Amino acid sequence: MTTSWKPAPLADLRECLELMTADGAVPGGVIAHGALDGDPGFLTAGVVASECGAARPGPDTVYDVASLTKVAATWPLIGTTGIDLETPVHTFLPTVTAEAPGGQVTVGQILAHTTGLRPDTRLDQYRNRTEDLAALICGEDLIACPGTGHRYINRGFILAGLLLAQVTGRRLDELAADLWTRLGMPSTGYGPIGRSSRVAPTEQRLAGAPRLWGIPHDDNAALLGGVAGHAGVFATAADLATYATALLAGHRDGTELGRWLARSIVPQTAIEPGLDRGLAWILTADGRVAYHHGFTGTSLYLSPATGRYLVICTNAVYHHQDNRTRLAPLRDLALKAITAEP
């Protein structure tokens, strides 16, 4: 296993983050890089946000990680709770019948994004409905047969969060908090959290109104009180580096979490040429890297073969919603950096 980093890829990452800060793509950000043979390093640029004065982002700045919730909360909890991936969700959720359109969707299909559930989340459409949320989601007509193609669908992970609470008899945020405590991630948790210069604000939804700050940027997570299987988690680059190290060390040592990672980085379905979906994770075609993004401007990259990881934490939605294009150069460089030869 090779764990060393070349200086050049890290210098390219730093330069890109600084350029993105200078041209207004992000207020600032933090990149954590590391490996199993040492402590993490951190690259920083810019400020946390205008509301935070001159405060600069650092390893302990708290970011809304958005869809990293899927791989930092829901995915590890499913893998360590003993839930059978081949079992239909109606078996676990008493309000969902076997005859419901989504009743036969399996947990494995949720993780692989092959459920065929509606792609638009839109929980606001259920306001004033009295039925159970799981029954409402599974009661909608499917757009495809389960298991027949990749479509990124938040509804599946919302179901997974409801399922975890039902199976364990505990709230999702409580389950996740126990996991993060065991892994040594003291600054990671579901919101809401108090406003401070240590917490990165995100979007201003209405002109003249305060920005979202310490509450989820994702509307549907907010409608669920901030606790959901697809979004809602806040974390620091330091905690995500700790998490990445735990996953990679577990993969090397064969722990329960490591075996779950090994199972999850087996391709389940194609996303596009060169990319596959494992269980939750996006996989490069050569299988060397597993990663996931968050809409707010976050990313987590793992290279089990080399023991290296990268974490990107920004609040890119502070200025813009079209993040995929604006963040693409930084994310492309992150992939190059983590796969660079020693």
mmCIF file of N, CA, C and O in Angstrom, residues 249-331:
data_model
loop_
_atom_site.group_PDB
_atom_site.id
_atom_site.type_symbol
_atom_site.label_atom_id
_atom_site.label_comp_id
_atom_site.label_asym_id
_atom_site.label_seq_id
_atom_site.Cartn_x
_atom_site.Cartn_y
_atom_site.Cartn_z
ATOM 1 N N ALA A 249 -8.631 2.436 7.358
ATOM 2 C CA ALA A 249 -7.993 1.521 8.302
ATOM 3 C C ALA A 249 -8.839 0.264 8.481
ATOM 4 O O ALA A 249 -8.313 -0.855 8.563
ATOM 5 N N GLY A 250 -10.158 0.445 8.531
ATOM 6 C CA GLY A 250 -11.036 -0.714 8.639
ATOM 7 C C GLY A 250 -10.956 -1.607 7.421
ATOM 8 O O GLY A 250 -11.001 -2.844 7.526
ATOM 9 N N HIS A 251 -10.830 -1.001 6.254
ATOM 10 C CA HIS A 251 -10.678 -1.771 5.021
ATOM 11 C C HIS A 251 -9.394 -2.593 5.061
ATOM 12 O O HIS A 251 -9.372 -3.772 4.670
ATOM 13 N N ARG A 252 -8.333 -1.986 5.552
ATOM 14 C CA ARG A 252 -7.048 -2.691 5.664
ATOM 15 C C ARG A 252 -7.104 -3.803 6.701
ATOM 16 O O ARG A 252 -6.585 -4.908 6.473
ATOM 17 N N ASP A 253 -7.761 -3.545 7.828
ATOM 18 C CA ASP A 253 -7.722 -4.471 8.958
ATOM 19 C C ASP A 253 -8.876 -5.472 8.975
ATOM 20 O O ASP A 253 -8.907 -6.365 9.819
ATOM 21 N N GLY A 254 -9.877 -5.263 8.101
ATOM 22 C CA GLY A 254 -10.991 -6.197 8.043
ATOM 23 C C GLY A 254 -11.995 -6.025 9.164
ATOM 24 O O GLY A 254 -12.658 -6.997 9.562
ATOM 25 N N THR A 255 -12.160 -4.796 9.671
ATOM 26 C CA THR A 255 -13.180 -4.555 10.685
ATOM 27 C C THR A 255 -14.571 -4.601 10.048
ATOM 28 O O THR A 255 -14.712 -4.671 8.827
ATOM 29 N N GLU A 256 -15.591 -4.522 10.889
ATOM 30 C CA GLU A 256 -16.958 -4.556 10.368
ATOM 31 C C GLU A 256 -17.192 -3.425 9.374
ATOM 32 O O GLU A 256 -17.731 -3.638 8.276
ATOM 33 N N LEU A 257 -16.760 -2.217 9.737
ATOM 34 C CA LEU A 257 -16.938 -1.079 8.847
ATOM 35 C C LEU A 257 -16.087 -1.233 7.582
ATOM 36 O O LEU A 257 -16.513 -0.868 6.482
ATOM 37 N N GLY A 258 -14.893 -1.795 7.738
ATOM 38 C CA GLY A 258 -14.031 -2.011 6.589
ATOM 39 C C GLY A 258 -14.577 -3.052 5.634
ATOM 40 O O GLY A 258 -14.471 -2.908 4.400
ATOM 41 N N ARG A 259 -15.173 -4.100 6.174
ATOM 42 C CA ARG A 259 -15.789 -5.128 5.306
ATOM 43 C C ARG A 259 -16.983 -4.539 4.564
ATOM 44 O O ARG A 259 -17.238 -4.891 3.394
ATOM 45 N N TRP A 260 -17.713 -3.651 5.232
ATOM 46 C CA TRP A 260 -18.846 -3.000 4.594
ATOM 47 C C TRP A 260 -18.365 -2.096 3.459
ATOM 48 O O TRP A 260 -18.969 -2.058 2.385
ATOM 49 N N LEU A 261 -17.252 -1.393 3.675
ATOM 50 C CA LEU A 261 -16.687 -0.581 2.602
ATOM 51 C C LEU A 261 -16.266 -1.462 1.429
ATOM 52 O O LEU A 261 -16.549 -1.138 0.268
ATOM 53 N N ALA A 262 -15.603 -2.579 1.716
ATOM 54 C CA ALA A 262 -15.170 -3.478 0.640
ATOM 55 C C ALA A 262 -16.364 -3.980 -0.169
ATOM 56 O O ALA A 262 -16.306 -4.063 -1.409
ATOM 57 N N ARG A 263 -17.439 -4.299 0.505
ATOM 58 C CA ARG A 263 -18.648 -4.753 -0.198
ATOM 59 C C ARG A 263 -19.254 -3.624 -1.026
ATOM 60 O O ARG A 263 -19.801 -3.865 -2.109
ATOM 61 N N SER A 264 -19.133 -2.409 -0.521
ATOM 62 C CA SER A 264 -19.805 -1.275 -1.142
ATOM 63 C C SER A 264 -19.070 -0.719 -2.352
ATOM 64 O O SER A 264 -19.646 0.032 -3.133
ATOM 65 N N ILE A 265 -17.796 -1.047 -2.513
ATOM 66 C CA ILE A 265 -17.051 -0.528 -3.655
ATOM 67 C C ILE A 265 -16.989 -1.546 -4.792
ATOM 68 O O ILE A 265 -16.176 -1.407 -5.711
ATOM 69 N N VAL A 266 -17.868 -2.518 -4.746
ATOM 70 C CA VAL A 266 -18.090 -3.412 -5.890
ATOM 71 C C VAL A 266 -19.153 -2.751 -6.774
ATOM 72 O O VAL A 266 -20.227 -2.402 -6.284
ATOM 73 N N PRO A 267 -18.890 -2.542 -8.067
ATOM 74 C CA PRO A 267 -19.876 -1.866 -8.926
ATOM 75 C C PRO A 267 -21.217 -2.580 -8.942
ATOM 76 O O PRO A 267 -21.292 -3.802 -9.058
ATOM 77 N N GLN A 268 -22.283 -1.780 -8.828
ATOM 78 C CA GLN A 268 -23.646 -2.296 -8.875
ATOM 79 C C GLN A 268 -24.341 -1.948 -10.184
ATOM 80 O O GLN A 268 -25.141 -2.720 -10.690
ATOM 81 N N THR A 269 -24.039 -0.756 -10.723
ATOM 82 C CA THR A 269 -24.683 -0.306 -11.951
ATOM 83 C C THR A 269 -23.853 0.825 -12.543
ATOM 84 O O THR A 269 -23.143 1.531 -11.818
ATOM 85 N N ALA A 270 -23.939 0.984 -13.861
ATOM 86 C CA ALA A 270 -23.192 2.059 -14.528
ATOM 87 C C ALA A 270 -23.911 3.385 -14.366
ATOM 88 O O ALA A 270 -25.141 3.454 -14.478
ATOM 89 N N ILE A 271 -23.154 4.427 -14.109
ATOM 90 C CA ILE A 271 -23.692 5.787 -14.092
ATOM 91 C C ILE A 271 -23.536 6.410 -15.474
ATOM 92 O O ILE A 271 -24.473 6.928 -16.058
ATOM 93 N N GLU A 272 -22.321 6.349 -15.970
ATOM 94 C CA GLU A 272 -21.963 6.851 -17.298
ATOM 95 C C GLU A 272 -20.640 6.191 -17.655
ATOM 96 O O GLU A 272 -20.021 5.543 -16.800
ATOM 97 N N PRO A 273 -20.181 6.319 -18.893
ATOM 98 C CA PRO A 273 -18.883 5.718 -19.235
ATOM 99 C C PRO A 273 -17.774 6.204 -18.306
ATOM 100 O O PRO A 273 -17.573 7.401 -18.125
ATOM 101 N N GLY A 274 -17.107 5.274 -17.660
ATOM 102 C CA GLY A 274 -16.017 5.611 -16.753
ATOM 103 C C GLY A 274 -16.400 5.721 -15.303
ATOM 104 O O GLY A 274 -15.523 5.824 -14.439
ATOM 105 N N LEU A 275 -17.689 5.692 -15.002
ATOM 106 C CA LEU A 275 -18.143 5.793 -13.621
ATOM 107 C C LEU A 275 -19.204 4.747 -13.332
ATOM 108 O O LEU A 275 -20.124 4.552 -14.133
ATOM 109 N N ASP A 276 -19.084 4.104 -12.178
ATOM 110 C CA ASP A 276 -20.082 3.146 -11.712
ATOM 111 C C ASP A 276 -20.601 3.595 -10.355
ATOM 112 O O ASP A 276 -19.982 4.414 -9.668
ATOM 113 N N ARG A 277 -21.733 3.027 -9.963
ATOM 114 C CA ARG A 277 -22.260 3.226 -8.620
ATOM 115 C C ARG A 277 -22.068 1.946 -7.845
ATOM 116 O O ARG A 277 -22.460 0.868 -8.278
ATOM 117 N N GLY A 278 -21.424 2.049 -6.691
ATOM 118 C CA GLY A 278 -21.389 0.936 -5.768
ATOM 119 C C GLY A 278 -22.606 1.024 -4.861
ATOM 120 O O GLY A 278 -23.689 1.417 -5.288
ATOM 121 N N LEU A 279 -22.444 0.667 -3.610
ATOM 122 C CA LEU A 279 -23.491 0.884 -2.620
ATOM 123 C C LEU A 279 -23.251 2.262 -2.019
ATOM 124 O O LEU A 279 -22.347 2.453 -1.213
ATOM 125 N N ALA A 280 -23.976 3.233 -2.503
ATOM 126 C CA ALA A 280 -23.896 4.650 -2.147
ATOM 127 C C ALA A 280 -22.763 5.373 -2.876
ATOM 128 O O ALA A 280 -22.958 6.449 -3.415
ATOM 129 N N TRP A 281 -21.570 4.800 -2.914
ATOM 130 C CA TRP A 281 -20.393 5.482 -3.436
ATOM 131 C C TRP A 281 -20.364 5.496 -4.964
ATOM 132 O O TRP A 281 -20.803 4.561 -5.622
ATOM 133 N N ILE A 282 -19.785 6.568 -5.527
ATOM 134 C CA ILE A 282 -19.420 6.617 -6.941
ATOM 135 C C ILE A 282 -18.039 5.992 -7.070
ATOM 136 O O ILE A 282 -17.143 6.251 -6.262
ATOM 137 N N LEU A 283 -17.852 5.185 -8.112
ATOM 138 C CA LEU A 283 -16.594 4.458 -8.299
ATOM 139 C C LEU A 283 -15.987 4.811 -9.650
ATOM 140 O O LEU A 283 -16.688 4.827 -10.664
ATOM 141 N N THR A 284 -14.690 5.070 -9.662
ATOM 142 C CA THR A 284 -14.007 5.243 -10.937
ATOM 143 C C THR A 284 -13.921 3.894 -11.642
ATOM 144 O O THR A 284 -13.974 2.842 -11.008
ATOM 145 N N ALA A 285 -13.776 3.947 -12.961
ATOM 146 C CA ALA A 285 -13.841 2.725 -13.755
ATOM 147 C C ALA A 285 -12.762 1.722 -13.371
ATOM 148 O O ALA A 285 -12.980 0.509 -13.429
ATOM 149 N N ASP A 286 -11.589 2.226 -12.958
ATOM 150 C CA ASP A 286 -10.519 1.300 -12.581
ATOM 151 C C ASP A 286 -10.675 0.794 -11.146
ATOM 152 O O ASP A 286 -9.874 -0.010 -10.675
ATOM 153 N N GLY A 287 -11.694 1.275 -10.453
ATOM 154 C CA GLY A 287 -11.959 0.805 -9.099
ATOM 155 C C GLY A 287 -11.024 1.351 -8.044
ATOM 156 O O GLY A 287 -11.062 0.914 -6.892
ATOM 157 N N ARG A 288 -10.202 2.329 -8.397
ATOM 158 C CA ARG A 288 -9.199 2.811 -7.447
ATOM 159 C C ARG A 288 -9.751 3.826 -6.456
ATOM 160 O O ARG A 288 -9.184 4.015 -5.375
ATOM 161 N N VAL A 289 -10.818 4.508 -6.821
ATOM 162 C CA VAL A 289 -11.320 5.588 -5.971
ATOM 163 C C VAL A 289 -12.826 5.466 -5.792
ATOM 164 O O VAL A 289 -13.555 5.191 -6.750
ATOM 165 N N ALA A 290 -13.270 5.667 -4.565
ATOM 166 C CA ALA A 290 -14.691 5.791 -4.243
ATOM 167 C C ALA A 290 -14.905 7.201 -3.713
ATOM 168 O O ALA A 290 -14.109 7.697 -2.904
ATOM 169 N N TYR A 291 -15.967 7.860 -4.174
ATOM 170 C CA TYR A 291 -16.182 9.228 -3.724
ATOM 171 C C TYR A 291 -17.659 9.578 -3.737
ATOM 172 O O TYR A 291 -18.499 8.848 -4.258
ATOM 173 N N HIS A 292 -17.956 10.737 -3.128
ATOM 174 C CA HIS A 292 -19.313 11.252 -3.106
ATOM 175 C C HIS A 292 -19.242 12.757 -2.963
ATOM 176 O O HIS A 292 -18.295 13.294 -2.370
ATOM 177 N N HIS A 293 -20.240 13.451 -3.526
ATOM 178 C CA HIS A 293 -20.305 14.905 -3.448
ATOM 179 C C HIS A 293 -21.516 15.340 -2.624
ATOM 180 O O HIS A 293 -22.504 14.606 -2.496
ATOM 181 N N GLY A 294 -21.436 16.574 -2.118
ATOM 182 C CA GLY A 294 -22.572 17.237 -1.502
ATOM 183 C C GLY A 294 -22.883 18.505 -2.270
ATOM 184 O O GLY A 294 -21.965 19.241 -2.672
ATOM 185 N N PHE A 295 -24.166 18.793 -2.461
ATOM 186 C CA PHE A 295 -24.582 19.909 -3.305
ATOM 187 C C PHE A 295 -24.052 21.254 -2.815
ATOM 188 O O PHE A 295 -23.796 22.165 -3.607
ATOM 189 N N THR A 296 -23.877 21.407 -1.525
ATOM 190 C CA THR A 296 -23.430 22.685 -0.977
ATOM 191 C C THR A 296 -21.999 23.031 -1.363
ATOM 192 O O THR A 296 -21.589 24.183 -1.257
ATOM 193 N N GLY A 297 -21.220 22.023 -1.799
ATOM 194 C CA GLY A 297 -19.832 22.259 -2.183
ATOM 195 C C GLY A 297 -18.844 21.405 -1.419
ATOM 196 O O GLY A 297 -17.712 21.822 -1.159
ATOM 197 N N THR A 298 -19.266 20.190 -1.068
ATOM 198 C CA THR A 298 -18.425 19.282 -0.301
ATOM 199 C C THR A 298 -18.154 18.010 -1.110
ATOM 200 O O THR A 298 -18.922 17.655 -1.998
ATOM 201 N N SER A 299 -17.049 17.336 -0.775
ATOM 202 C CA SER A 299 -16.705 16.068 -1.425
ATOM 203 C C SER A 299 -15.845 15.242 -0.480
ATOM 204 O O SER A 299 -15.108 15.785 0.352
ATOM 205 N N LEU A 300 -15.922 13.926 -0.646
ATOM 206 C CA LEU A 300 -15.097 12.998 0.110
ATOM 207 C C LEU A 300 -14.598 11.927 -0.852
ATOM 208 O O LEU A 300 -15.388 11.291 -1.545
ATOM 209 N N TYR A 301 -13.269 11.751 -0.907
ATOM 210 C CA TYR A 301 -12.628 10.790 -1.806
ATOM 211 C C TYR A 301 -11.823 9.784 -0.987
ATOM 212 O O TYR A 301 -11.068 10.174 -0.087
ATOM 213 N N LEU A 302 -11.950 8.510 -1.336
ATOM 214 C CA LEU A 302 -11.192 7.443 -0.685
ATOM 215 C C LEU A 302 -10.461 6.624 -1.740
ATOM 216 O O LEU A 302 -11.028 6.300 -2.790
ATOM 217 N N SER A 303 -9.218 6.252 -1.444
ATOM 218 C CA SER A 303 -8.474 5.321 -2.290
ATOM 219 C C SER A 303 -8.031 4.150 -1.427
ATOM 220 O O SER A 303 -6.954 4.194 -0.814
ATOM 221 N N PRO A 304 -8.854 3.107 -1.317
ATOM 222 C CA PRO A 304 -8.491 1.984 -0.460
ATOM 223 C C PRO A 304 -7.175 1.324 -0.853
ATOM 224 O O PRO A 304 -6.445 0.828 0.009
ATOM 225 N N ALA A 305 -6.837 1.321 -2.137
ATOM 226 C CA ALA A 305 -5.619 0.660 -2.584
ATOM 227 C C ALA A 305 -4.365 1.370 -2.083
ATOM 228 O O ALA A 305 -3.340 0.732 -1.806
ATOM 229 N N THR A 306 -4.420 2.694 -1.966
ATOM 230 C CA THR A 306 -3.245 3.452 -1.534
ATOM 231 C C THR A 306 -3.360 3.955 -0.103
ATOM 232 O O THR A 306 -2.377 4.449 0.460
ATOM 233 N N GLY A 307 -4.557 3.883 0.483
ATOM 234 C CA GLY A 307 -4.747 4.386 1.834
ATOM 235 C C GLY A 307 -4.817 5.897 1.921
ATOM 236 O O GLY A 307 -4.674 6.470 3.004
ATOM 237 N N ARG A 308 -5.096 6.570 0.794
ATOM 238 C CA ARG A 308 -5.154 8.026 0.789
ATOM 239 C C ARG A 308 -6.602 8.513 0.745
ATOM 240 O O ARG A 308 -7.493 7.812 0.271
ATOM 241 N N TYR A 309 -6.795 9.735 1.194
ATOM 242 C CA TYR A 309 -8.127 10.345 1.162
ATOM 243 C C TYR A 309 -8.003 11.842 0.917
ATOM 244 O O TYR A 309 -6.946 12.458 1.143
ATOM 245 N N LEU A 310 -9.094 12.424 0.455
ATOM 246 C CA LEU A 310 -9.219 13.867 0.296
ATOM 247 C C LEU A 310 -10.606 14.282 0.747
ATOM 248 O O LEU A 310 -11.586 13.577 0.488
ATOM 249 N N VAL A 311 -10.703 15.427 1.398
ATOM 250 C CA VAL A 311 -11.972 16.015 1.817
ATOM 251 C C VAL A 311 -12.015 17.449 1.308
ATOM 252 O O VAL A 311 -11.040 18.188 1.464
ATOM 253 N N ILE A 312 -13.113 17.828 0.687
ATOM 254 C CA ILE A 312 -13.322 19.219 0.279
ATOM 255 C C ILE A 312 -14.526 19.757 1.043
ATOM 256 O O ILE A 312 -15.605 19.159 1.016
ATOM 257 N N CYS A 313 -14.337 20.881 1.720
ATOM 258 C CA CYS A 313 -15.439 21.548 2.409
ATOM 259 C C CYS A 313 -15.502 23.001 1.944
ATOM 260 O O CYS A 313 -14.574 23.782 2.202
ATOM 261 N N THR A 314 -16.567 23.348 1.238
ATOM 262 C CA THR A 314 -16.835 24.735 0.891
ATOM 263 C C THR A 314 -18.329 24.999 1.067
ATOM 264 O O THR A 314 -19.124 24.066 1.143
ATOM 265 N N ASN A 315 -18.677 26.268 1.123
ATOM 266 C CA ASN A 315 -20.082 26.682 1.100
ATOM 267 C C ASN A 315 -20.356 27.373 -0.232
ATOM 268 O O ASN A 315 -20.715 28.550 -0.294
ATOM 269 N N ALA A 316 -20.166 26.625 -1.319
ATOM 270 C CA ALA A 316 -20.263 27.176 -2.670
ATOM 271 C C ALA A 316 -21.645 27.750 -2.970
ATOM 272 O O ALA A 316 -21.777 28.642 -3.810
ATOM 273 N N VAL A 317 -22.686 27.245 -2.312
ATOM 274 C CA VAL A 317 -24.029 27.771 -2.563
ATOM 275 C C VAL A 317 -24.225 29.160 -1.956
ATOM 276 O O VAL A 317 -25.286 29.761 -2.129
ATOM 277 N N TYR A 318 -23.230 29.675 -1.274
ATOM 278 C CA TYR A 318 -23.307 31.035 -0.743
ATOM 279 C C TYR A 318 -23.542 32.038 -1.876
ATOM 280 O O TYR A 318 -24.316 32.985 -1.735
ATOM 281 N N HIS A 319 -22.869 31.833 -3.009
ATOM 282 C CA HIS A 319 -22.979 32.751 -4.140
ATOM 283 C C HIS A 319 -23.839 32.215 -5.281
ATOM 284 O O HIS A 319 -24.504 32.983 -5.964
ATOM 285 N N HIS A 320 -23.805 30.901 -5.496
ATOM 286 C CA HIS A 320 -24.361 30.354 -6.725
ATOM 287 C C HIS A 320 -25.046 29.021 -6.458
ATOM 288 O O HIS A 320 -24.668 28.282 -5.554
ATOM 289 N N GLN A 321 -26.006 28.690 -7.316
ATOM 290 C CA GLN A 321 -26.640 27.372 -7.271
ATOM 291 C C GLN A 321 -26.042 26.415 -8.300
ATOM 292 O O GLN A 321 -26.129 25.203 -8.137
ATOM 293 N N ASP A 322 -25.426 26.938 -9.365
ATOM 294 C CA ASP A 322 -24.908 26.058 -10.426
ATOM 295 C C ASP A 322 -23.541 25.507 -10.035
ATOM 296 O O ASP A 322 -22.519 25.791 -10.641
ATOM 297 N N ASN A 323 -23.536 24.672 -8.999
ATOM 298 C CA ASN A 323 -22.267 24.254 -8.404
ATOM 299 C C ASN A 323 -21.517 23.196 -9.197
ATOM 300 O O ASN A 323 -20.293 23.122 -9.118
ATOM 301 N N ARG A 324 -22.218 22.356 -9.928
ATOM 302 C CA ARG A 324 -21.503 21.286 -10.624
ATOM 303 C C ARG A 324 -20.475 21.857 -11.587
ATOM 304 O O ARG A 324 -19.350 21.380 -11.667
ATOM 305 N N THR A 325 -20.851 22.897 -12.330
ATOM 306 C CA THR A 325 -19.920 23.500 -13.275
ATOM 307 C C THR A 325 -18.812 24.249 -12.559
ATOM 308 O O THR A 325 -17.624 24.109 -12.888
ATOM 309 N N ARG A 326 -19.168 25.031 -11.557
ATOM 310 C CA ARG A 326 -18.169 25.852 -10.873
ATOM 311 C C ARG A 326 -17.197 25.021 -10.052
ATOM 312 O O ARG A 326 -16.033 25.399 -9.898
ATOM 313 N N LEU A 327 -17.645 23.914 -9.502
ATOM 314 C CA LEU A 327 -16.780 23.072 -8.678
ATOM 315 C C LEU A 327 -16.026 22.018 -9.484
ATOM 316 O O LEU A 327 -15.127 21.365 -8.954
ATOM 317 N N ALA A 328 -16.389 21.849 -10.756
ATOM 318 C CA ALA A 328 -15.800 20.780 -11.571
ATOM 319 C C ALA A 328 -14.266 20.838 -11.608
ATOM 320 O O ALA A 328 -13.611 19.796 -11.452
ATOM 321 N N PRO A 329 -13.632 21.997 -11.805
ATOM 322 C CA PRO A 329 -12.162 22.002 -11.848
ATOM 323 C C PRO A 329 -11.521 21.504 -10.554
ATOM 324 O O PRO A 329 -10.545 20.745 -10.587
ATOM 325 N N LEU A 330 -12.073 21.929 -9.420
ATOM 326 C CA LEU A 330 -11.521 21.504 -8.133
ATOM 327 C C LEU A 330 -11.731 20.010 -7.931
ATOM 328 O O LEU A 330 -10.825 19.290 -7.476
ATOM 329 N N ARG A 331 -12.907 19.527 -8.268
ATOM 330 C CA ARG A 331 -13.190 18.108 -8.093
ATOM 331 C C ARG A 331 -12.379 17.243 -9.051
ATOM 332 O O ARG A 331 -11.930 16.146 -8.691
#
